[in-house]
Each structure stands twice: as C-alpha cells, then as structure tokens.
Amino acid sequence: RFDLADRAKSDIGDMSKGMAQKVQLATSLVNDPELLMLDEPFSGLDPVNLRMVKDLLRELRDQDVAIILSTHQINQVEELCDRVLMINRGTVVLYGSLDEVRRDFGEGSIIVEVSRLPEALPGVDKVIQQGGITTSW
C-alpha cells in the first residue's frame, strides 16, 4: 500500500521527505494502534500519496481509531476532522465540532483578550469567556 518495498534496506535519511513521511506513518501503524497522533502528516507528499494518506486516515477513523492530527492546513482539517481544537501559547482558544466552530468563530468574529470584562460592549451580540480568553461578536 505504501509502495516502499524497493526501499526496504534504504536509510531513511536517503529518502525524499514524502517517502520518509510514508515510512514514519507505516511504522506508526505496525501495532494497530487505538490512538494515532500525527504532526503535519501531509508535508512533502505528492498528490497521489496525499490521497492515499487521506484515504488511509478515513479508513482508520471508520475502524474507530482515534486520530489526533496537528496541522496548520485548515483545508485538511475541514476535510478530515470531526472536531477542532486550537491552542495558542498553551491555552485552548477554541474547541468544538466543525459546525460549532464555524458558527461561533466564523466570518465576522473578533477575538479580544482582556483582563476584565467591561459592563457593556456596544454592538456585541455574544460573549464567550474561556479561561483568560474572551471572544465576542
């Protein structure tokens, strides 16, 4: 599936970034994990291997494997993820289903961090306070 048989004796340092990504993913799946944590798994992949990895992640999800995907590519998140968690400097900024995040933090949202909430915020329809982060729109 990973099309790596001809590289079985190769050093990973001699491989392209995309091929090295496939080796790392393949080795993480050897023991049939219940939880898979991936950091930028699409980096360096060509379109054919990008599709293969996405299809594989969907199959794993359908087999009830929990997948934590760390990426800066929002299009990949929207395509593959059920829930989104965004962390800024160690603090959770947003969490929820894609629909919840789009509704609560979509176009027109303004995130404001304040030490104390003012009594009135003219023009603000909704305020969410989470830790030290206040979100309003």
mmCIF file of N, CA and C in Angstrom, residues 27-97:
data_model
loop_
_atom_site.group_PDB
_atom_site.id
_atom_site.type_symbol
_atom_site.label_atom_id
_atom_site.label_comp_id
_atom_site.label_asym_id
_atom_site.label_seq_id
_atom_site.Cartn_x
_atom_site.Cartn_y
_atom_site.Cartn_z
ATOM 1 N N THR A 27 5.298 2.826 9.983
ATOM 2 C CA THR A 27 5.822 2.268 11.235
ATOM 3 C C THR A 27 4.902 2.571 12.411
ATOM 4 N N SER A 28 4.182 3.685 12.352
ATOM 5 C CA SER A 28 3.265 4.004 13.457
ATOM 6 C C SER A 28 2.027 3.116 13.433
ATOM 7 N N LEU A 29 1.776 2.437 12.319
ATOM 8 C CA LEU A 29 0.589 1.590 12.195
ATOM 9 C C LEU A 29 0.862 0.109 12.426
ATOM 10 N N VAL A 30 2.127 -0.261 12.586
ATOM 11 C CA VAL A 30 2.508 -1.672 12.687
ATOM 12 C C VAL A 30 1.750 -2.406 13.783
ATOM 13 N N ASN A 31 1.551 -1.785 14.922
ATOM 14 C CA ASN A 31 0.912 -2.460 16.058
ATOM 15 C C ASN A 31 -0.580 -2.176 16.183
ATOM 16 N N ASP A 32 -1.221 -1.760 15.103
ATOM 17 C CA ASP A 32 -2.663 -1.475 15.111
ATOM 18 C C ASP A 32 -3.070 -0.601 16.302
ATOM 19 N N PRO A 33 -2.609 0.641 16.324
ATOM 20 C CA PRO A 33 -2.889 1.491 17.490
ATOM 21 C C PRO A 33 -4.365 1.873 17.596
ATOM 22 N N GLU A 34 -4.803 2.106 18.820
ATOM 23 C CA GLU A 34 -6.144 2.628 19.060
ATOM 24 C C GLU A 34 -6.135 4.146 18.987
ATOM 25 N N LEU A 35 -4.953 4.732 19.185
ATOM 26 C CA LEU A 35 -4.765 6.182 19.141
ATOM 27 C C LEU A 35 -3.569 6.480 18.257
ATOM 28 N N LEU A 36 -3.740 7.385 17.328
ATOM 29 C CA LEU A 36 -2.681 7.758 16.398
ATOM 30 C C LEU A 36 -2.514 9.266 16.475
ATOM 31 N N MET A 37 -1.308 9.731 16.794
ATOM 32 C CA MET A 37 -1.020 11.165 16.856
ATOM 33 C C MET A 37 -0.069 11.511 15.720
ATOM 34 N N LEU A 38 -0.513 12.407 14.833
ATOM 35 C CA LEU A 38 0.258 12.750 13.644
ATOM 36 C C LEU A 38 0.519 14.249 13.596
ATOM 37 N N ASP A 39 1.768 14.601 13.348
ATOM 38 C CA ASP A 39 2.162 16.002 13.246
ATOM 39 C C ASP A 39 2.498 16.311 11.789
ATOM 40 N N GLU A 40 1.692 17.144 11.161
ATOM 41 C CA GLU A 40 1.871 17.544 9.757
ATOM 42 C C GLU A 40 2.111 16.330 8.844
ATOM 43 N N PRO A 41 1.189 15.364 8.839
ATOM 44 C CA PRO A 41 1.407 14.131 8.078
ATOM 45 C C PRO A 41 1.384 14.303 6.558
ATOM 46 N N PHE A 42 0.936 15.447 6.051
ATOM 47 C CA PHE A 42 0.838 15.638 4.605
ATOM 48 C C PHE A 42 2.025 16.388 4.031
ATOM 49 N N SER A 43 2.911 16.827 4.893
ATOM 50 C CA SER A 43 4.077 17.593 4.458
ATOM 51 C C SER A 43 4.970 16.757 3.543
ATOM 52 N N GLY A 44 5.267 17.286 2.375
ATOM 53 C CA GLY A 44 6.178 16.624 1.450
ATOM 54 C C GLY A 44 5.545 15.575 0.554
ATOM 55 N N LEU A 45 4.238 15.337 0.698
ATOM 56 C CA LEU A 45 3.590 14.300 -0.102
ATOM 57 C C LEU A 45 3.149 14.854 -1.462
ATOM 58 N N ASP A 46 3.327 14.044 -2.504
ATOM 59 C CA ASP A 46 2.817 14.407 -3.825
ATOM 60 C C ASP A 46 1.314 14.127 -3.838
ATOM 61 N N PRO A 47 0.572 14.589 -4.845
ATOM 62 C CA PRO A 47 -0.884 14.419 -4.853
ATOM 63 C C PRO A 47 -1.362 12.969 -4.739
ATOM 64 N N VAL A 48 -0.662 12.024 -5.356
ATOM 65 C CA VAL A 48 -1.069 10.615 -5.281
ATOM 66 C C VAL A 48 -0.937 10.099 -3.856
ATOM 67 N N ASN A 49 0.181 10.374 -3.205
ATOM 68 C CA ASN A 49 0.383 9.911 -1.832
ATOM 69 C C ASN A 49 -0.458 10.702 -0.841
ATOM 70 N N LEU A 50 -0.739 11.947 -1.123
ATOM 71 C CA LEU A 50 -1.632 12.741 -0.289
ATOM 72 C C LEU A 50 -3.009 12.080 -0.250
ATOM 73 N N ARG A 51 -3.521 11.674 -1.399
ATOM 74 C CA ARG A 51 -4.814 10.994 -1.465
ATOM 75 C C ARG A 51 -4.757 9.661 -0.724
ATOM 76 N N MET A 52 -3.667 8.922 -0.886
ATOM 77 C CA MET A 52 -3.532 7.623 -0.220
ATOM 78 C C MET A 52 -3.573 7.796 1.303
ATOM 79 N N VAL A 53 -2.851 8.791 1.811
ATOM 80 C CA VAL A 53 -2.810 9.009 3.260
ATOM 81 C C VAL A 53 -4.180 9.461 3.768
ATOM 82 N N LYS A 54 -4.844 10.351 3.046
ATOM 83 C CA LYS A 54 -6.184 10.783 3.454
ATOM 84 C C LYS A 54 -7.149 9.600 3.491
ATOM 85 N N ASP A 55 -7.102 8.774 2.451
ATOM 86 C CA ASP A 55 -7.976 7.589 2.415
ATOM 87 C C ASP A 55 -7.672 6.659 3.579
ATOM 88 N N LEU A 56 -6.394 6.470 3.882
ATOM 89 C CA LEU A 56 -5.996 5.617 4.994
ATOM 90 C C LEU A 56 -6.519 6.171 6.322
ATOM 91 N N LEU A 57 -6.401 7.479 6.527
ATOM 92 C CA LEU A 57 -6.884 8.084 7.767
ATOM 93 C C LEU A 57 -8.398 7.929 7.905
ATOM 94 N N ARG A 58 -9.112 8.060 6.798
ATOM 95 C CA ARG A 58 -10.565 7.848 6.836
ATOM 96 C C ARG A 58 -10.889 6.395 7.205
ATOM 97 N N GLU A 59 -10.153 5.451 6.627
ATOM 98 C CA GLU A 59 -10.363 4.031 6.951
ATOM 99 C C GLU A 59 -10.100 3.769 8.423
ATOM 100 N N LEU A 60 -9.017 4.322 8.948
ATOM 101 C CA LEU A 60 -8.691 4.143 10.361
ATOM 102 C C LEU A 60 -9.775 4.741 11.245
ATOM 103 N N ARG A 61 -10.247 5.928 10.887
ATOM 104 C CA ARG A 61 -11.341 6.565 11.636
ATOM 105 C C ARG A 61 -12.570 5.664 11.636
ATOM 106 N N ASP A 62 -12.887 5.091 10.487
ATOM 107 C CA ASP A 62 -14.057 4.210 10.375
ATOM 108 C C ASP A 62 -13.885 2.915 11.173
ATOM 109 N N GLN A 63 -12.631 2.579 11.508
ATOM 110 C CA GLN A 63 -12.336 1.402 12.343
ATOM 111 C C GLN A 63 -12.208 1.806 13.811
ATOM 112 N N ASP A 64 -12.669 3.000 14.130
ATOM 113 C CA ASP A 64 -12.681 3.542 15.491
ATOM 114 C C ASP A 64 -11.298 3.822 16.071
ATOM 115 N N VAL A 65 -10.332 4.075 15.216
ATOM 116 C CA VAL A 65 -9.030 4.537 15.691
ATOM 117 C C VAL A 65 -9.166 6.032 15.956
ATOM 118 N N ALA A 66 -8.767 6.464 17.148
ATOM 119 C CA ALA A 66 -8.776 7.887 17.473
ATOM 120 C C ALA A 66 -7.534 8.521 16.842
ATOM 121 N N ILE A 67 -7.734 9.586 16.108
ATOM 122 C CA ILE A 67 -6.621 10.233 15.412
ATOM 123 C C ILE A 67 -6.547 11.684 15.862
ATOM 124 N N ILE A 68 -5.390 12.061 16.357
ATOM 125 C CA ILE A 68 -5.105 13.455 16.682
ATOM 126 C C ILE A 68 -4.188 13.958 15.583
ATOM 127 N N LEU A 69 -4.650 14.971 14.881
ATOM 128 C CA LEU A 69 -3.950 15.488 13.719
ATOM 129 C C LEU A 69 -3.527 16.918 13.998
ATOM 130 N N SER A 70 -2.236 17.159 14.016
ATOM 131 C CA SER A 70 -1.711 18.506 14.195
ATOM 132 C C SER A 70 -1.331 19.047 12.824
ATOM 133 N N THR A 71 -1.979 20.139 12.439
ATOM 134 C CA THR A 71 -1.699 20.714 11.131
ATOM 135 C C THR A 71 -2.070 22.187 11.124
ATOM 136 N N HIS A 72 -1.432 22.918 10.228
ATOM 137 C CA HIS A 72 -1.773 24.323 10.009
ATOM 138 C C HIS A 72 -2.624 24.468 8.743
ATOM 139 N N GLN A 73 -2.898 23.373 8.085
ATOM 140 C CA GLN A 73 -3.638 23.391 6.829
ATOM 141 C C GLN A 73 -5.133 23.227 7.121
ATOM 142 N N ILE A 74 -5.841 24.335 7.181
ATOM 143 C CA ILE A 74 -7.248 24.331 7.548
ATOM 144 C C ILE A 74 -8.084 23.498 6.578
ATOM 145 N N ASN A 75 -7.732 23.493 5.304
ATOM 146 C CA ASN A 75 -8.488 22.682 4.349
ATOM 147 C C ASN A 75 -8.416 21.198 4.705
ATOM 148 N N GLN A 76 -7.281 20.733 5.213
ATOM 149 C CA GLN A 76 -7.162 19.339 5.636
ATOM 150 C C GLN A 76 -8.031 19.077 6.869
ATOM 151 N N VAL A 77 -8.062 20.038 7.771
ATOM 152 C CA VAL A 77 -8.888 19.916 8.977
ATOM 153 C C VAL A 77 -10.361 19.798 8.585
ATOM 154 N N GLU A 78 -10.803 20.693 7.702
ATOM 155 C CA GLU A 78 -12.207 20.686 7.291
ATOM 156 C C GLU A 78 -12.580 19.390 6.582
ATOM 157 N N GLU A 79 -11.645 18.828 5.853
ATOM 158 C CA GLU A 79 -11.912 17.609 5.092
ATOM 159 C C GLU A 79 -11.905 16.348 5.952
ATOM 160 N N LEU A 80 -11.063 16.308 6.988
ATOM 161 C CA LEU A 80 -10.821 15.058 7.696
ATOM 162 C C LEU A 80 -11.286 15.009 9.151
ATOM 163 N N CYS A 81 -11.454 16.148 9.777
ATOM 164 C CA CYS A 81 -11.649 16.154 11.232
ATOM 165 C C CYS A 81 -13.107 16.305 11.638
ATOM 166 N N ASP A 82 -13.449 15.646 12.738
ATOM 167 C CA ASP A 82 -14.787 15.763 13.323
ATOM 168 C C ASP A 82 -14.855 16.932 14.298
ATOM 169 N N ARG A 83 -13.759 17.149 15.002
ATOM 170 C CA ARG A 83 -13.677 18.226 15.985
ATOM 171 C C ARG A 83 -12.373 18.976 15.799
ATOM 172 N N VAL A 84 -12.382 20.223 16.247
ATOM 173 C CA VAL A 84 -11.225 21.094 16.101
ATOM 174 C C VAL A 84 -10.840 21.628 17.477
ATOM 175 N N LEU A 85 -9.549 21.625 17.741
ATOM 176 C CA LEU A 85 -9.012 22.230 18.952
ATOM 177 C C LEU A 85 -7.891 23.153 18.510
ATOM 178 N N MET A 86 -7.979 24.415 18.908
ATOM 179 C CA MET A 86 -6.914 25.358 18.587
ATOM 180 C C MET A 86 -6.293 25.840 19.890
ATOM 181 N N ILE A 87 -4.967 25.767 19.942
ATOM 182 C CA ILE A 87 -4.219 26.163 21.130
ATOM 183 C C ILE A 87 -3.314 27.324 20.751
ATOM 184 N N ASN A 88 -3.295 28.360 21.579
ATOM 185 C CA ASN A 88 -2.407 29.499 21.373
ATOM 186 C C ASN A 88 -1.610 29.715 22.653
ATOM 187 N N ARG A 89 -0.311 29.547 22.566
ATOM 188 C CA ARG A 89 0.573 29.721 23.720
ATOM 189 C C ARG A 89 0.135 28.893 24.923
ATOM 190 N N GLY A 90 -0.266 27.646 24.645
ATOM 191 C CA GLY A 90 -0.630 26.726 25.710
ATOM 192 C C GLY A 90 -2.042 26.876 26.238
ATOM 193 N N THR A 91 -2.820 27.770 25.660
ATOM 194 C CA THR A 91 -4.188 27.997 26.110
ATOM 195 C C THR A 91 -5.162 27.593 25.007
ATOM 196 N N VAL A 92 -6.203 26.874 25.390
ATOM 197 C CA VAL A 92 -7.240 26.491 24.430
ATOM 198 C C VAL A 92 -7.981 27.750 23.994
ATOM 199 N N VAL A 93 -7.973 28.012 22.688
ATOM 200 C CA VAL A 93 -8.642 29.175 22.136
ATOM 201 C C VAL A 93 -10.032 28.803 21.640
ATOM 202 N N LEU A 94 -10.143 27.637 21.015
ATOM 203 C CA LEU A 94 -11.454 27.168 20.579
ATOM 204 C C LEU A 94 -11.451 25.657 20.523
ATOM 205 N N TYR A 95 -12.645 25.100 20.717
ATOM 206 C CA TYR A 95 -12.828 23.655 20.636
ATOM 207 C C TYR A 95 -14.274 23.385 20.273
ATOM 208 N N GLY A 96 -14.479 22.425 19.400
ATOM 209 C CA GLY A 96 -15.838 22.010 19.083
ATOM 210 C C GLY A 96 -15.906 21.292 17.760
ATOM 211 N N SER A 97 -17.117 20.936 17.373
ATOM 212 C CA SER A 97 -17.321 20.331 16.059
ATOM 213 C C SER A 97 -17.061 21.408 15.008
#
